[in-house]
Coordinates of C-alpha atoms and ligand atoms in Angstrom, one line a residue:
M207 CA 97.1 65.5 74.9
H208 CA 100.0 66.7 72.8
Y209 CA 102.5 65.3 70.3
Y210 CA 105.1 63.0 71.6
K211 CA 107.7 60.6 70.1
L212 CA 109.8 57.9 71.8
G213 CA 112.2 55.5 70.2
D214 CA 113.0 55.1 66.4
I215 CA 110.5 55.8 63.8
P216 CA 110.8 56.3 60.0
A217 CA 111.0 59.8 58.5
K218 CA 107.7 59.4 56.7
R219 CA 104.6 57.4 58.0
H220 CA 103.5 54.3 56.1
T221 CA 106.9 53.8 54.4
Q222 CA 109.5 51.1 54.6
F223 CA 111.1 50.9 58.0
R224 CA 113.6 48.1 58.3
K225 CA 115.4 46.3 61.2
P226 CA 119.2 45.9 61.1
D227 CA 118.6 42.4 59.5
G228 CA 116.6 44.0 56.6
K229 CA 113.2 42.8 57.7
L230 CA 110.4 45.2 58.0
Y231 CA 109.0 46.5 61.2
S232 CA 105.3 46.2 61.6
E233 CA 103.5 49.5 61.8
Q234 CA 100.2 49.7 63.8
L235 CA 97.9 52.7 63.8
F236 CA 96.4 53.1 67.2
S237 CA 93.4 55.3 66.5
T238 CA 90.5 56.6 68.6
E239 CA 86.8 57.3 67.5
G240 CA 87.4 55.4 64.4
F241 CA 89.8 57.5 62.4
S242 CA 88.4 60.8 63.7
N243 CA 90.3 61.6 66.8
M244 CA 93.8 61.3 68.3
Y245 CA 96.1 58.5 67.2
S246 CA 99.6 57.2 67.5
L247 CA 101.6 55.2 65.1
I248 CA 103.5 52.3 66.6
Y249 CA 106.4 50.2 65.1
H250 CA 106.7 46.7 66.4
C251 CA 109.5 44.2 65.8
N252 CA 106.9 41.6 64.9
P253 CA 103.2 41.7 63.9
P254 CA 100.8 42.5 66.9
T255 CA 98.3 40.1 65.4
Q256 CA 99.8 36.6 65.9
I257 CA 97.5 34.7 68.2
V258 CA 98.4 31.3 69.4
Q259 CA 95.3 30.5 71.5
V260 CA 92.3 32.1 73.1
G261 CA 90.8 30.6 76.3
D262 CA 87.3 30.8 77.7
P263 CA 86.4 34.2 79.0
V264 CA 85.9 34.9 82.7
D265 CA 82.8 37.1 83.5
I266 CA 83.7 40.0 85.7
T267 CA 80.4 41.9 85.6
P268 CA 80.0 43.9 88.8
E269 CA 77.3 42.5 91.1
K270 CA 75.1 45.6 91.3
I271 CA 72.5 46.0 94.0
D272 CA 69.6 48.1 93.2
D273 CA 68.2 48.6 96.6
K274 CA 66.0 51.6 95.6
Q275 CA 67.5 53.7 98.3
L276 CA 67.7 57.5 97.8
K277 CA 70.2 58.1 100.5
H278 CA 73.6 59.6 101.2
R279 CA 76.0 56.6 101.3
S280 CA 79.4 56.1 102.8
L281 CA 81.9 53.4 102.2
R282 CA 85.0 52.4 104.3
G283 CA 87.3 52.0 101.3
C284 CA 90.3 50.7 103.2
Q285 CA 88.2 47.7 104.4
V286 CA 88.4 46.2 100.9
E287 CA 90.6 43.2 101.5
P288 CA 94.1 43.0 99.8
E289 CA 94.6 40.5 97.1
Q290 CA 97.8 39.0 95.7
D291 CA 96.7 39.3 92.0
Y292 CA 96.4 42.7 90.6
L293 CA 93.3 41.9 88.4
K294 CA 91.5 40.1 91.3
S295 CA 92.2 42.9 93.5
R296 CA 90.2 45.4 91.4
K297 CA 86.8 45.5 93.1
P298 CA 84.0 47.9 91.5
V299 CA 82.0 49.6 94.2
L300 CA 79.9 52.3 92.4
V301 CA 79.0 51.8 88.8
N302 CA 76.8 53.2 86.0
D303 CA 76.9 53.0 82.2
D304 CA 79.5 55.7 81.9
C305 CA 82.0 54.7 84.5
Q306 CA 83.0 52.1 87.2
L307 CA 84.6 53.2 90.4
I308 CA 86.9 50.6 91.6
L309 CA 88.9 50.0 94.8
A310 CA 92.0 47.8 94.8
A311 CA 94.6 46.6 97.3
P312 CA 97.0 44.5 95.2
Q313 CA 99.8 42.9 96.9
Q314 CA 101.6 42.1 93.6
G315 CA 101.8 43.4 90.2
N316 CA 101.0 41.4 87.1
R317 CA 104.5 40.4 86.1
D318 CA 103.5 36.9 84.7
Y319 CA 100.7 38.3 82.4
Y320 CA 99.7 41.4 80.5
F321 CA 96.5 43.3 80.6
K322 CA 94.5 45.4 78.2
N323 CA 91.3 47.1 79.0
A324 CA 89.4 47.2 75.7
D325 CA 86.3 48.5 77.4
A326 CA 87.6 51.7 79.1
D327 CA 90.1 54.3 79.6
E328 CA 91.6 53.9 83.0
V329 CA 92.5 56.5 85.6
I330 CA 94.4 54.8 88.4
F331 CA 94.8 57.1 91.4
V332 CA 97.6 55.9 93.6
H333 CA 96.8 56.4 97.2
V334 CA 99.3 54.1 98.7
G335 CA 102.3 52.4 97.1
S336 CA 104.8 53.1 94.3
G337 CA 106.2 51.3 91.4
T338 CA 106.4 51.3 87.6
L339 CA 103.7 51.2 85.0
R340 CA 105.1 49.1 82.2
T341 CA 103.4 49.6 78.8
M342 CA 104.1 49.0 75.1
Y343 CA 104.7 52.8 74.9
G344 CA 107.4 52.7 77.6
N345 CA 107.5 52.9 81.3
L346 CA 106.1 55.4 83.9
K347 CA 107.2 55.5 87.5
F348 CA 104.5 56.2 89.9
G349 CA 104.0 57.0 93.5
Y350 CA 101.6 58.6 96.1
G351 CA 99.2 60.9 94.6
D352 CA 99.7 60.1 90.9
Y353 CA 96.9 59.7 88.5
L354 CA 97.9 57.1 85.9
V355 CA 95.8 57.7 82.7
I356 CA 95.8 54.8 80.5
P357 CA 94.0 55.0 77.2
R358 CA 91.8 51.9 76.3
G359 CA 93.7 49.3 74.3
T360 CA 97.0 50.0 76.0
I361 CA 98.7 46.7 77.0
Y362 CA 100.3 47.2 80.4
Q363 CA 101.7 45.6 83.6
M364 CA 101.8 47.1 87.0
D365 CA 105.0 46.6 88.9
F366 CA 104.8 47.5 92.6
D367 CA 107.7 48.2 94.8
G368 CA 106.0 46.7 97.9
S369 CA 102.9 44.7 98.9
D370 CA 101.0 47.6 100.6
N371 CA 99.2 49.3 97.8
R372 CA 95.9 51.1 97.7
L373 CA 94.4 52.2 94.3
F374 CA 91.2 54.2 93.4
I375 CA 90.5 53.3 89.8
I376 CA 88.0 55.0 87.5
E377 CA 87.2 53.0 84.3
S378 CA 85.7 55.4 81.8
F379 CA 83.7 54.0 78.9
G380 CA 84.2 57.3 77.1
P381 CA 87.5 59.0 76.4
V382 CA 89.2 60.8 79.4
T383 CA 90.5 64.2 78.4
T384 CA 91.6 67.4 80.0
P385 CA 88.8 69.9 80.4
K386 CA 88.0 71.5 77.0
R387 CA 87.7 75.0 78.6
Y388 CA 91.4 74.7 79.6
R389 CA 92.6 74.0 76.0
N390 CA 93.0 76.3 73.0
A391 CA 92.0 75.3 69.4
F392 CA 95.4 73.6 69.2
G393 CA 95.0 71.6 72.3
Q394 CA 97.6 73.6 74.3
L395 CA 96.6 74.0 78.0
L396 CA 95.7 77.7 78.5
E397 CA 97.1 80.1 81.1
H398 CA 94.2 79.8 83.4
A399 CA 94.4 76.0 83.6
P400 CA 95.5 74.5 87.0
F401 CA 98.2 72.6 85.3
C402 CA 100.1 72.6 82.1
E403 CA 102.0 70.2 79.8
R404 CA 105.1 70.3 81.9
D405 CA 103.2 68.6 84.8
I406 CA 102.2 65.7 82.6
R407 CA 104.7 62.9 82.7
K408 CA 105.1 60.8 79.5
P409 CA 106.5 57.3 79.1
S410 CA 110.2 56.9 79.0
D411 CA 112.6 54.0 79.0
L412 CA 111.1 52.2 76.1
E413 CA 112.1 48.5 76.5
T414 CA 112.0 46.6 73.3
Y415 CA 111.8 42.9 73.5
D416 CA 112.1 41.2 70.0
E417 CA 111.2 37.8 71.5
K418 CA 108.8 34.9 70.5
G419 CA 107.1 32.6 73.0
D420 CA 103.8 32.3 74.6
F421 CA 102.6 35.7 76.1
K422 CA 99.6 35.7 78.2
L423 CA 97.4 38.7 77.8
F424 CA 94.0 39.3 79.5
I425 CA 91.7 41.4 77.5
K426 CA 88.8 43.0 79.2
K427 CA 85.9 43.5 76.8
Q428 CA 82.2 43.9 77.7
N429 CA 83.0 42.9 81.3
N430 CA 84.7 39.7 80.3
L431 CA 88.3 38.8 80.7
Y432 CA 89.5 37.0 77.6
P433 CA 92.8 35.0 78.1
Y434 CA 94.8 35.5 74.9
H435 CA 98.0 33.9 74.1
Y436 CA 100.3 35.7 71.6
L437 CA 103.3 34.5 69.7
N438 CA 105.2 37.8 70.1
H439 CA 106.2 39.8 73.1
P440 CA 103.7 42.6 73.7
F441 CA 106.6 45.1 74.4
D442 CA 108.3 44.8 71.1
V443 CA 108.0 48.3 70.1
I444 CA 111.1 50.0 68.7
G445 CA 109.4 53.5 68.5
W446 CA 106.1 55.4 68.2
D447 CA 104.7 58.9 67.9
G448 CA 101.4 60.6 68.2
Y449 CA 98.9 61.9 70.6
V450 CA 97.6 58.7 72.2
Y451 CA 99.7 57.3 75.1
P452 CA 99.5 56.7 78.9
F453 CA 100.7 59.4 81.1
A454 CA 101.0 60.4 84.8
F455 CA 99.8 63.5 86.6
S456 CA 100.5 64.1 90.3
I457 CA 97.6 65.5 92.3
H458 CA 100.4 67.4 94.1
E459 CA 101.0 69.3 90.9
F460 CA 97.4 70.5 90.8
E461 CA 97.6 74.3 91.4
P462 CA 94.3 75.3 93.3
I463 CA 92.2 78.2 92.1
T464 CA 91.1 80.3 95.1
G465 CA 89.1 83.4 95.6
R466 CA 87.6 85.9 98.0
V467 CA 84.5 83.9 98.5
H468 CA 83.8 80.1 98.1
Q469 CA 84.9 78.7 94.7
P470 CA 82.5 76.2 93.1
P471 CA 83.6 72.7 92.5
P472 CA 84.4 73.1 88.8
V473 CA 87.6 75.0 89.8
H474 CA 88.9 71.7 91.0
Q475 CA 88.2 69.9 87.7
T476 CA 91.2 67.8 86.5
F477 CA 89.8 65.5 83.9
D478 CA 86.7 65.2 81.7
G479 CA 84.9 61.9 81.1
N480 CA 81.7 61.1 79.2
Y481 CA 78.9 62.3 81.5
F482 CA 81.1 62.6 84.5
V483 CA 84.1 64.6 85.7
I484 CA 87.1 64.0 87.9
C485 CA 88.2 66.7 90.3
S486 CA 91.2 67.2 92.7
F487 CA 90.8 68.9 96.1
V488 CA 94.2 69.8 97.3
P489 CA 95.8 71.9 100.2
R490 CA 95.0 75.5 99.5
L491 CA 94.4 78.9 101.1
Y492 CA 90.8 79.6 102.1
D493 CA 88.6 82.4 100.8
Y494 CA 89.9 85.9 101.8
H495 CA 86.9 88.1 101.9
P496 CA 86.8 89.6 105.4
L497 CA 83.3 88.0 105.9
S498 CA 83.9 84.9 104.0
I499 CA 82.8 81.5 105.2
P500 CA 85.3 78.9 104.2
A501 CA 83.0 75.9 104.8
P502 CA 80.9 75.2 101.7
Y503 CA 77.2 76.1 101.3
N504 CA 74.5 73.5 101.3
H505 CA 74.2 72.2 97.8
S506 CA 71.3 70.6 95.9
N507 CA 73.1 68.6 93.1
I508 CA 69.9 68.4 91.1
D509 CA 71.2 66.3 88.3
S510 CA 74.4 64.7 89.3
D511 CA 75.7 62.2 91.9
E512 CA 78.8 63.3 93.8
V513 CA 81.4 60.9 94.9
L514 CA 84.3 61.9 97.1
Y515 CA 87.4 59.7 97.8
Y516 CA 89.3 61.0 100.9
V517 CA 93.0 60.7 100.4
D518 CA 94.6 62.6 103.3
G519 CA 94.4 65.8 105.3
D520 CA 92.5 67.6 108.0
F521 CA 89.8 65.0 108.2
M522 CA 92.3 62.5 109.7
S523 CA 91.7 63.8 113.1
R524 CA 88.0 64.0 112.8
K525 CA 85.4 61.4 113.6
H526 CA 83.6 59.4 110.9
V527 CA 85.9 60.5 108.1
E528 CA 89.0 58.3 107.4
R529 CA 91.5 57.6 104.8
G530 CA 90.1 55.8 101.8
M531 CA 86.5 56.8 102.8
I532 CA 84.1 57.3 100.0
T533 CA 81.0 59.3 100.3
L534 CA 78.1 59.3 97.7
H535 CA 75.8 62.3 97.7
P536 CA 73.2 61.4 95.2
G537 CA 71.3 63.9 93.0
G538 CA 67.8 64.8 94.4
I539 CA 68.7 65.5 98.1
P540 CA 70.9 68.3 99.3
H541 CA 74.1 67.9 101.3
G542 CA 76.3 70.3 103.1
P543 CA 78.5 71.0 106.0
H544 CA 78.0 68.9 109.1
P545 CA 76.6 70.6 112.3
G546 CA 79.1 73.1 113.8
T547 CA 81.6 73.2 110.9
V548 CA 80.2 76.4 109.3
E549 CA 80.9 78.6 112.4
K550 CA 84.1 76.7 113.1
S551 CA 85.4 77.3 109.7
I552 CA 85.3 81.2 109.9
G553 CA 88.7 82.6 110.3
A554 CA 90.5 79.5 109.1
K555 CA 93.2 80.3 106.7
E556 CA 94.0 77.2 104.9
T557 CA 93.2 73.4 104.4
K558 CA 95.4 70.5 104.0
E559 CA 92.8 68.2 102.7
L560 CA 93.5 66.0 99.7
A561 CA 90.7 64.2 97.9
V562 CA 89.5 63.0 94.6
M563 CA 85.9 63.8 93.4
V564 CA 83.9 62.0 90.7
D565 CA 80.7 63.6 89.7
T566 CA 78.5 61.6 87.5
F567 CA 75.4 62.9 85.6
R568 CA 73.7 59.5 85.6
P569 CA 73.0 57.8 88.8
L570 CA 75.5 55.3 90.4
L571 CA 74.6 51.9 91.8
L572 CA 76.4 50.2 94.7
T573 CA 77.9 46.8 94.2
E574 CA 77.9 43.8 96.5
T575 CA 81.5 44.8 97.5
A576 CA 80.2 48.2 98.4
A577 CA 77.4 46.9 100.6
Q578 CA 80.0 44.9 102.6
I579 CA 81.9 48.1 103.5
E580 CA 79.0 50.6 103.9
D581 CA 78.5 52.7 107.0
P582 CA 74.7 52.3 107.1
D583 CA 74.1 55.2 109.3
Y584 CA 75.9 57.9 107.4
F585 CA 72.8 59.5 106.0
L586 CA 71.8 60.5 109.5
S587 CA 75.1 62.2 110.1
W588 CA 73.8 65.8 109.5
T589 CA 71.4 65.5 112.5
E590 CA 73.2 66.1 115.7
N591 CA 71.1 63.7 117.7
G592 CA 71.0 61.1 114.8
A593 CA 73.3 58.2 114.4
P594 CA 76.2 57.8 114.4
K595 CA 76.5 59.3 117.9
G596 CA 79.0 61.8 119.1
E597 CA 80.7 64.7 117.6
I598 CA 80.3 64.6 113.9
L599 CA 82.7 66.7 111.9
M600 CA 83.5 66.4 108.3
S601 CA 86.2 67.7 106.1
N602 CA 85.3 71.0 104.5
I603 CA 85.7 69.3 101.2
T604 CA 81.9 68.8 101.0
S605 CA 81.4 70.3 97.7
Ligands
FE2_744 FE1 78.1 69.1 96.3

């Protein structure tokens, strides 16, 4: 991230900064990795520490199933039931100690409470729906194809324009950053990066509520939701500056890197996590060597699990791949194009596919929710006579 400022701040940090009535604003240092990494300085109308009450926590630990199955798995993501409440709608499906992959179909935002994830940075991929992410740093409008990157500790509300929303959420227990190889020593995105600072949308419309009352905030910590009641409005910030803030990046702004022959998955990398990566597969021209094979080669992912979340594109017309579908190709067994797709891909000029990939270096476990929406025969789908029956075609995304 890079330096940004919104609202009013004093000329020098840690000095007197007063309201029109002469009272001091409350300065808050929002720092990461102790004092050793990026931070922001936030100026509140009132202290952010005044607790009225704390209720009993609600345990939201994902119900993992360890079924000792080394198999390719597939989940029908759009079969996750919509829920009215934003937090209740968030259903983890694949989890490990580094990240949780969550599907959510919220019918409403959380306008009557606030939320803070103290466990994890969040990357919310907006598959269906639009609205406004309201935060203490200001507001961000979002829509189809946006990644909303929310640093842990950010107090926020989701405000949806309608009731039909589909989100793919990645909770990251380590920091989410842009890939280091795309940044220079000063943090600037380099010329060969598939996106640059202009593509990153920062918060705007800082709304400042100098109000007292009873403000309910759910804090997620160690997989519990703690109901806090604060005296002061959580969005009482008059200004802030620094490097830590939520931002939006649209998958449609990702500029694909293409070549004469098949490019490896790292060219699609968008974000870096701790022991996992997030990649964007976007519409692009296929390889242009005269003998090129656009379909990917078979791939032995020796030491990573590969998850694809299918957003939109060519696969819509193909059997067994549908919007919102998730595939998990675990490390240890190879995967690749489905029967017939290699020959069929030759001569193809472009793909319209759109997908998000999460590759983890430690194995993922399914949850009870995942088991309910699993296609149990997916692992047989590379064998023409295997189940499921019929023509089995797959997006060329298979990485
Ligand atoms: Fe792969």
